[in-house]
Structures are given as C-alpha cells and as structure tokens.
mmCIF file of C-alpha atoms in Angstrom:
data_model
loop_
_atom_site.group_PDB
_atom_site.id
_atom_site.type_symbol
_atom_site.label_atom_id
_atom_site.label_comp_id
_atom_site.label_asym_id
_atom_site.label_seq_id
_atom_site.Cartn_x
_atom_site.Cartn_y
_atom_site.Cartn_z
ATOM 1 C CA ALA A 1 -16.202 -1.935 -8.200
ATOM 2 C CA GLN A 2 -12.548 -1.286 -7.507
ATOM 3 C CA THR A 3 -10.350 -1.475 -10.579
ATOM 4 C CA VAL A 4 -6.764 -0.765 -11.537
ATOM 5 C CA THR A 5 -5.769 -0.138 -15.152
ATOM 6 C CA GLN A 6 -2.262 -0.398 -16.534
ATOM 7 C CA SER A 7 -2.481 0.551 -20.185
ATOM 8 C CA GLN A 8 1.058 -0.435 -21.204
ATOM 9 C CA PRO A 9 1.418 -4.230 -21.530
ATOM 10 C CA GLU A 10 5.105 -3.981 -22.415
ATOM 11 C CA MET A 11 7.773 -1.297 -22.401
ATOM 12 C CA SER A 12 11.469 -1.120 -23.021
ATOM 13 C CA VAL A 13 14.116 1.401 -22.023
ATOM 14 C CA GLN A 14 17.829 1.821 -22.544
ATOM 15 C CA GLU A 15 20.066 1.368 -19.573
ATOM 16 C CA ALA A 16 20.631 4.634 -17.646
ATOM 17 C CA GLU A 17 17.545 6.281 -19.142
ATOM 18 C CA THR A 18 14.265 7.174 -17.475
ATOM 19 C CA VAL A 19 10.954 5.406 -17.985
ATOM 20 C CA THR A 20 7.456 6.061 -16.677
ATOM 21 C CA LEU A 21 4.836 3.375 -16.154
ATOM 22 C CA SER A 22 1.234 4.512 -16.036
ATOM 23 C CA CYS A 23 -1.568 3.419 -13.734
ATOM 24 C CA THR A 24 -5.089 4.624 -13.148
ATOM 25 C CA TYR A 25 -7.575 3.315 -10.643
ATOM 26 C CA ASP A 26 -11.183 3.658 -9.740
ATOM 27 C CA THR A 27 -12.618 3.641 -6.253
ATOM 28 C CA SER A 28 -15.173 5.543 -4.235
ATOM 29 C CA GLU A 29 -13.237 4.970 -1.027
ATOM 30 C CA ASN A 30 -11.257 7.698 0.678
ATOM 31 C CA ASN A 31 -8.946 5.663 2.873
ATOM 32 C CA TYR A 32 -6.577 3.629 0.757
ATOM 33 C CA TYR A 33 -2.946 2.975 -0.061
ATOM 34 C CA LEU A 34 -1.321 2.652 -3.469
ATOM 35 C CA PHE A 35 1.591 0.397 -4.311
ATOM 36 C CA TRP A 36 3.946 -0.552 -7.069
ATOM 37 C CA TYR A 37 5.238 -4.112 -6.902
ATOM 38 C CA LYS A 38 7.993 -5.599 -9.013
ATOM 39 C CA GLN A 39 8.053 -9.249 -10.072
ATOM 40 C CA PRO A 40 11.417 -10.246 -11.602
ATOM 41 C CA PRO A 41 11.947 -13.554 -13.435
ATOM 42 C CA SER A 42 12.295 -15.278 -10.050
ATOM 43 C CA ARG A 43 8.587 -14.412 -9.584
ATOM 44 C CA GLN A 44 9.124 -13.126 -6.053
ATOM 45 C CA MET A 45 6.887 -10.093 -5.518
ATOM 46 C CA ILE A 46 8.899 -7.129 -4.255
ATOM 47 C CA LEU A 47 7.473 -3.869 -2.955
ATOM 48 C CA VAL A 48 8.911 -0.943 -4.909
ATOM 49 C CA ILE A 49 7.080 1.993 -3.412
ATOM 50 C CA ARG A 50 4.028 2.843 -1.307
ATOM 51 C CA GLN A 51 1.819 5.945 -1.238
ATOM 52 C CA GLU A 52 -0.775 6.829 1.370
ATOM 53 C CA ALA A 53 -3.777 8.415 -0.341
ATOM 54 C CA TYR A 54 -4.121 11.080 2.343
ATOM 55 C CA LYS A 55 -0.595 12.353 1.690
ATOM 56 C CA GLN A 56 -0.192 14.931 -1.051
ATOM 57 C CA GLN A 57 3.578 14.579 -1.269
ATOM 58 C CA ASN A 58 4.720 12.056 -3.849
ATOM 59 C CA ALA A 59 6.615 9.074 -2.451
ATOM 60 C CA THR A 60 10.239 8.522 -3.449
ATOM 61 C CA GLU A 61 12.539 5.547 -2.955
ATOM 62 C CA ASN A 62 16.010 6.112 -4.390
ATOM 63 C CA ARG A 63 15.611 5.869 -8.222
ATOM 64 C CA PHE A 64 11.881 5.236 -7.977
ATOM 65 C CA SER A 65 9.300 7.973 -7.595
ATOM 66 C CA VAL A 66 5.595 8.326 -8.188
ATOM 67 C CA ASN A 67 3.329 10.996 -9.596
ATOM 68 C CA PHE A 68 0.155 10.705 -7.536
ATOM 69 C CA GLN A 69 -2.790 12.690 -8.862
ATOM 70 C CA LYS A 70 -5.643 11.881 -6.505
ATOM 71 C CA ALA A 71 -8.367 13.803 -8.308
ATOM 72 C CA ALA A 72 -7.461 12.144 -11.587
ATOM 73 C CA LYS A 73 -6.972 8.777 -9.834
ATOM 74 C CA SER A 74 -3.611 8.397 -11.452
ATOM 75 C CA PHE A 75 -0.496 6.829 -9.935
ATOM 76 C CA SER A 76 2.443 6.594 -12.331
ATOM 77 C CA LEU A 77 5.890 5.188 -11.513
ATOM 78 C CA LYS A 78 9.076 6.835 -12.733
ATOM 79 C CA ILE A 79 12.287 4.845 -12.797
ATOM 80 C CA SER A 80 15.395 6.965 -13.202
ATOM 81 C CA ASP A 81 18.807 5.723 -14.307
ATOM 82 C CA SER A 82 17.346 2.380 -15.348
ATOM 83 C CA GLN A 83 19.435 -0.675 -14.568
ATOM 84 C CA LEU A 84 19.408 -4.145 -16.080
ATOM 85 C CA GLY A 85 18.145 -5.468 -12.753
ATOM 86 C CA ASP A 86 15.005 -3.393 -13.163
ATOM 87 C CA THR A 87 13.838 -5.796 -15.866
ATOM 88 C CA ALA A 88 10.649 -7.268 -14.418
ATOM 89 C CA MET A 89 6.884 -7.191 -14.507
ATOM 90 C CA TYR A 90 5.517 -4.221 -12.595
ATOM 91 C CA PHE A 91 2.130 -4.239 -10.922
ATOM 92 C CA CYS A 92 0.195 -1.244 -9.685
ATOM 93 C CA ALA A 93 -2.154 -2.036 -6.803
ATOM 94 C CA PHE A 94 -4.290 -0.379 -4.205
ATOM 95 C CA MET A 95 -5.438 -1.452 -0.776
ATOM 96 C CA ILE A 96 -8.630 -0.224 0.816
ATOM 97 C CA ILE A 97 -8.213 0.083 4.536
ATOM 98 C CA ARG A 98 -11.062 -1.712 6.261
ATOM 99 C CA GLY A 99 -11.478 -4.240 9.020
ATOM 100 C CA ASP A 100 -11.841 -7.213 6.691
ATOM 101 C CA GLY A 101 -8.219 -7.929 5.915
ATOM 102 C CA ASN A 102 -7.217 -5.101 3.599
ATOM 103 C CA LYS A 103 -7.265 -6.802 0.209
ATOM 104 C CA LEU A 104 -5.036 -5.701 -2.638
ATOM 105 C CA VAL A 105 -6.484 -5.001 -6.076
ATOM 106 C CA PHE A 106 -3.913 -5.437 -8.843
ATOM 107 C CA GLY A 107 -3.594 -4.084 -12.339
ATOM 108 C CA ALA A 108 -2.787 -6.344 -15.282
ATOM 109 C CA GLY A 109 0.903 -5.496 -15.103
ATOM 110 C CA THR A 110 3.534 -3.955 -17.377
ATOM 111 C CA ILE A 111 6.526 -5.950 -18.571
ATOM 112 C CA LEU A 112 9.583 -3.682 -18.506
ATOM 113 C CA ARG A 113 12.733 -4.638 -20.353
ATOM 114 C CA VAL A 114 15.921 -2.685 -19.741
ATOM 115 C CA LYS A 115 18.336 -2.949 -22.674
ATOM 116 C CA SER A 116 22.093 -2.562 -22.538
ATOM 117 C CA GLY B 1 15.686 -11.996 5.053
ATOM 118 C CA ALA B 2 12.466 -13.639 3.943
ATOM 119 C CA VAL B 3 9.327 -12.573 5.737
ATOM 120 C CA VAL B 4 7.068 -15.230 4.234
ATOM 121 C CA SER B 5 8.008 -18.774 3.221
ATOM 122 C CA GLN B 6 6.156 -21.258 1.071
ATOM 123 C CA HIS B 7 6.647 -24.991 0.819
ATOM 124 C CA PRO B 8 7.111 -26.663 -1.534
ATOM 125 C CA SER B 9 8.552 -24.288 -4.126
ATOM 126 C CA TRP B 10 7.461 -26.638 -6.883
ATOM 127 C CA VAL B 11 5.463 -29.832 -7.076
ATOM 128 C CA ILE B 12 4.470 -32.275 -9.791
ATOM 129 C CA CYS B 13 1.566 -34.585 -9.142
ATOM 130 C CA LYS B 14 -0.710 -36.983 -10.971
ATOM 131 C CA SER B 15 -4.232 -36.073 -11.911
ATOM 132 C CA GLY B 16 -6.691 -36.977 -9.154
ATOM 133 C CA THR B 17 -4.302 -36.570 -6.251
ATOM 134 C CA SER B 18 -4.343 -33.817 -3.637
ATOM 135 C CA VAL B 19 -1.540 -31.368 -2.993
ATOM 136 C CA LYS B 20 -0.947 -29.262 0.108
ATOM 137 C CA ILE B 21 0.945 -25.957 0.007
ATOM 138 C CA GLU B 22 2.146 -24.302 3.208
ATOM 139 C CA CYS B 23 2.552 -20.587 3.815
ATOM 140 C CA ARG B 24 4.406 -19.400 6.904
ATOM 141 C CA SER B 25 4.772 -15.906 8.305
ATOM 142 C CA LEU B 26 8.312 -15.799 9.694
ATOM 143 C CA ASP B 27 8.608 -12.346 11.221
ATOM 144 C CA PHE B 28 5.223 -11.580 12.750
ATOM 145 C CA GLN B 29 1.879 -13.033 13.639
ATOM 146 C CA ALA B 30 -0.783 -12.687 11.003
ATOM 147 C CA THR B 31 -4.488 -13.058 11.507
ATOM 148 C CA THR B 32 -5.011 -12.678 7.772
ATOM 149 C CA MET B 33 -3.241 -14.315 4.866
ATOM 150 C CA PHE B 34 -4.144 -14.329 1.201
ATOM 151 C CA TRP B 35 -3.864 -16.920 -1.541
ATOM 152 C CA TYR B 36 -3.362 -15.938 -5.167
ATOM 153 C CA ARG B 37 -3.107 -17.783 -8.429
ATOM 154 C CA GLN B 38 -1.027 -16.514 -11.319
ATOM 155 C CA PHE B 39 -0.769 -17.670 -14.925
ATOM 156 C CA PRO B 40 2.305 -16.787 -17.021
ATOM 157 C CA LYS B 41 2.583 -13.104 -17.881
ATOM 158 C CA GLN B 42 -0.687 -12.362 -16.129
ATOM 159 C CA SER B 43 -1.645 -10.596 -12.951
ATOM 160 C CA LEU B 44 -2.265 -12.147 -9.557
ATOM 161 C CA MET B 45 -5.796 -13.389 -9.071
ATOM 162 C CA LEU B 46 -6.990 -13.420 -5.474
ATOM 163 C CA MET B 47 -8.491 -16.795 -4.633
ATOM 164 C CA ALA B 48 -9.308 -16.440 -0.953
ATOM 165 C CA THR B 49 -8.636 -14.678 2.308
ATOM 166 C CA SER B 50 -7.438 -16.970 5.055
ATOM 167 C CA ASN B 51 -8.586 -15.978 8.541
ATOM 168 C CA GLU B 52 -6.941 -17.427 11.633
ATOM 169 C CA GLY B 53 -9.381 -19.492 13.644
ATOM 170 C CA SER B 54 -12.289 -19.125 11.246
ATOM 171 C CA LYS B 55 -13.411 -20.077 7.766
ATOM 172 C CA ALA B 56 -11.692 -18.660 4.739
ATOM 173 C CA THR B 57 -13.459 -16.145 2.544
ATOM 174 C CA TYR B 58 -13.418 -17.199 -1.103
ATOM 175 C CA GLU B 59 -13.616 -14.925 -4.114
ATOM 176 C CA GLN B 60 -16.430 -15.339 -6.566
ATOM 177 C CA GLY B 61 -15.883 -18.256 -8.904
ATOM 178 C CA VAL B 62 -13.371 -20.082 -6.698
ATOM 179 C CA GLU B 63 -14.515 -23.560 -5.680
ATOM 180 C CA LYS B 64 -14.380 -23.930 -1.904
ATOM 181 C CA ASP B 65 -14.346 -27.720 -2.037
ATOM 182 C CA LYS B 66 -11.579 -27.703 -4.612
ATOM 183 C CA PHE B 67 -9.246 -25.327 -2.823
ATOM 184 C CA LEU B 68 -9.310 -26.038 0.902
ATOM 185 C CA ILE B 69 -7.754 -23.422 3.141
ATOM 186 C CA ASN B 70 -6.794 -23.902 6.769
ATOM 187 C CA HIS B 71 -5.361 -21.158 8.971
ATOM 188 C CA ALA B 72 -4.802 -23.015 12.203
ATOM 189 C CA SER B 73 -2.222 -20.718 13.760
ATOM 190 C CA LEU B 74 -1.097 -17.107 13.556
ATOM 191 C CA THR B 75 1.905 -18.086 11.448
ATOM 192 C CA LEU B 76 0.662 -20.881 9.186
ATOM 193 C CA SER B 77 -1.928 -21.150 6.449
ATOM 194 C CA THR B 78 -2.291 -24.115 4.111
ATOM 195 C CA LEU B 79 -3.901 -24.454 0.695
ATOM 196 C CA THR B 80 -4.892 -27.944 -0.396
ATOM 197 C CA VAL B 81 -5.755 -28.518 -4.035
ATOM 198 C CA THR B 82 -8.039 -31.517 -3.951
ATOM 199 C CA SER B 83 -8.425 -33.992 -6.811
ATOM 200 C CA ALA B 84 -6.040 -31.945 -8.917
ATOM 201 C CA HIS B 85 -6.451 -31.783 -12.698
ATOM 202 C CA PRO B 86 -4.149 -30.399 -15.396
ATOM 203 C CA GLU B 87 -6.140 -27.145 -15.485
ATOM 204 C CA ASP B 88 -5.124 -26.556 -11.846
ATOM 205 C CA SER B 89 -1.514 -26.259 -12.958
ATOM 206 C CA SER B 90 -0.435 -22.750 -12.071
ATOM 207 C CA PHE B 91 1.737 -20.610 -9.827
ATOM 208 C CA TYR B 92 0.269 -20.159 -6.354
ATOM 209 C CA ILE B 93 1.390 -17.277 -4.152
ATOM 210 C CA CYS B 94 0.502 -16.471 -0.571
ATOM 211 C CA SER B 95 0.806 -13.135 1.169
ATOM 212 C CA VAL B 96 0.632 -11.927 4.722
ATOM 213 C CA ASN B 97 -0.994 -8.775 6.008
ATOM 214 C CA ARG B 98 0.910 -6.916 8.663
ATOM 215 C CA ASP B 99 -1.579 -6.360 11.464
ATOM 216 C CA ARG B 100 0.279 -3.403 12.933
ATOM 217 C CA GLY B 101 2.405 -0.658 11.460
ATOM 218 C CA PRO B 102 2.440 0.599 7.871
ATOM 219 C CA HIS B 103 -0.084 -1.186 5.701
ATOM 220 C CA GLU B 104 1.690 -3.651 3.471
ATOM 221 C CA GLN B 105 1.396 -7.200 2.200
ATOM 222 C CA PHE B 106 4.430 -9.441 2.191
ATOM 223 C CA PHE B 107 4.540 -12.153 -0.440
ATOM 224 C CA GLY B 108 5.858 -15.677 -0.359
ATOM 225 C CA PRO B 109 8.155 -16.910 -3.138
ATOM 226 C CA GLY B 110 5.360 -18.911 -4.735
ATOM 227 C CA THR B 111 4.711 -22.572 -5.528
ATOM 228 C CA ARG B 112 4.670 -23.919 -9.045
ATOM 229 C CA LEU B 113 2.135 -26.737 -9.378
ATOM 230 C CA THR B 114 2.165 -29.040 -12.385
ATOM 231 C CA VAL B 115 -0.558 -31.643 -12.652
ATOM 232 C CA LEU B 116 0.122 -34.429 -15.146
#
C-alpha cells in the first residue's frame, strides 16, 4: 500500500525564521513524483513545489526547498524567511505515474502558523 | 488565473434532496478528473476518479449510488449527491490531471455542502 506520513500535526514559527516540515512515504514503485501543497484558510489547494523521483537534485522554488532522500523515502519541506502569508495547512503527496489517471496520495497534513 | 472552477462554491439543502456540483477545466482538456472530500482540519480523501466517456472509478467504501459522477466532456465533470443527509455535509474538491507536460493536478476552489 502507498502511504504518506506527516508526523507534525501542528507547527509554529516566528516571522522571518526558517521552519522544516517533515514527510515520509512508502511505495515500491520507482516512477513517481512528490509534491507539497499548501491550503490556506481560503481552502484553495496551491502547489508549492514538485520533485521528480528520478532527479537527485533537490527542487527549489524561491523561499521553498526540499530535502529529498530517496533511499530513506523522506521528503521534507524547508520554508525560509517565513511570512505571515505562509500560514496554512501543508500536505505532502506523491503521484505514481501509470496509465490509470495518476492518483495523488496525501499525508494527514501539518498546520503551520507564522507568528509576528 | 484559475485553471479549474467549481460551481456552486457553497450550497445548503434539505435532507433528502439531491445536489449537483460542477467541475470545469478551464485551460486544457482533461480525460481524468478527481473528486475529493475533506472534513475540517483533515486531509483530502479521494472519492472517485472521473473518466471522460466511461464510468467513474470509485474508491473503496464510497457508495456509487450515493455519489453519482458524470464526465460527459473533456472539460466538465459533475458530482451529484443523491438523497443528501446531514452526514454528507462536507467540503468537496475536484482536481484535474494534466494529460501532457509536467505531471501535476490542478485543484478547484471547492464546494461547501451543508445538509439540514
């Protein structure tokens, strides 16, 4: 079975500081993608960052970067220079690439609160 | 701009009535769309995969006759909650798979259903 585990239900960080959200997953597949999605209070799901499993280089998007450890099946998200607008629920997810529609498997989520 | 739209954004109905939720892909054609259900502060639960021109694929435990899915065109999928009851009250989100290009799912803004 494919599973995603986010062990931190809630976290808080001071504005301008750095925070890391953890994620581990379990799959026997080799061809997959990993994602971090953000869901702010509006509840609109927003893609934060994407990582192809076949790429060794960690993905980076401005203040957001990941630490992808394929052997350990770990995919943590680092947010640098945290901003109040980063307050949201963050979901780690992976997508197995097949011909049947490429479903996403989500973790339970981490609520991040950025404090001023 | 928005890639996926949902209508309505919120709906209140009486117990026993049926409610239809529309999901439209605005920027590209999509042979596959997904329907999720989300309770407050919880993760997204995949209900079904909507396939254009064929029957939807439901996840284990989801009642097919309760949640009717129709994917009649490459840009429109509908979810009908039949004979709604208070326990069906939830936030329903659709997503669209991009058939070509980088693998990614684009999410609609969601529909809040309240059954009285």
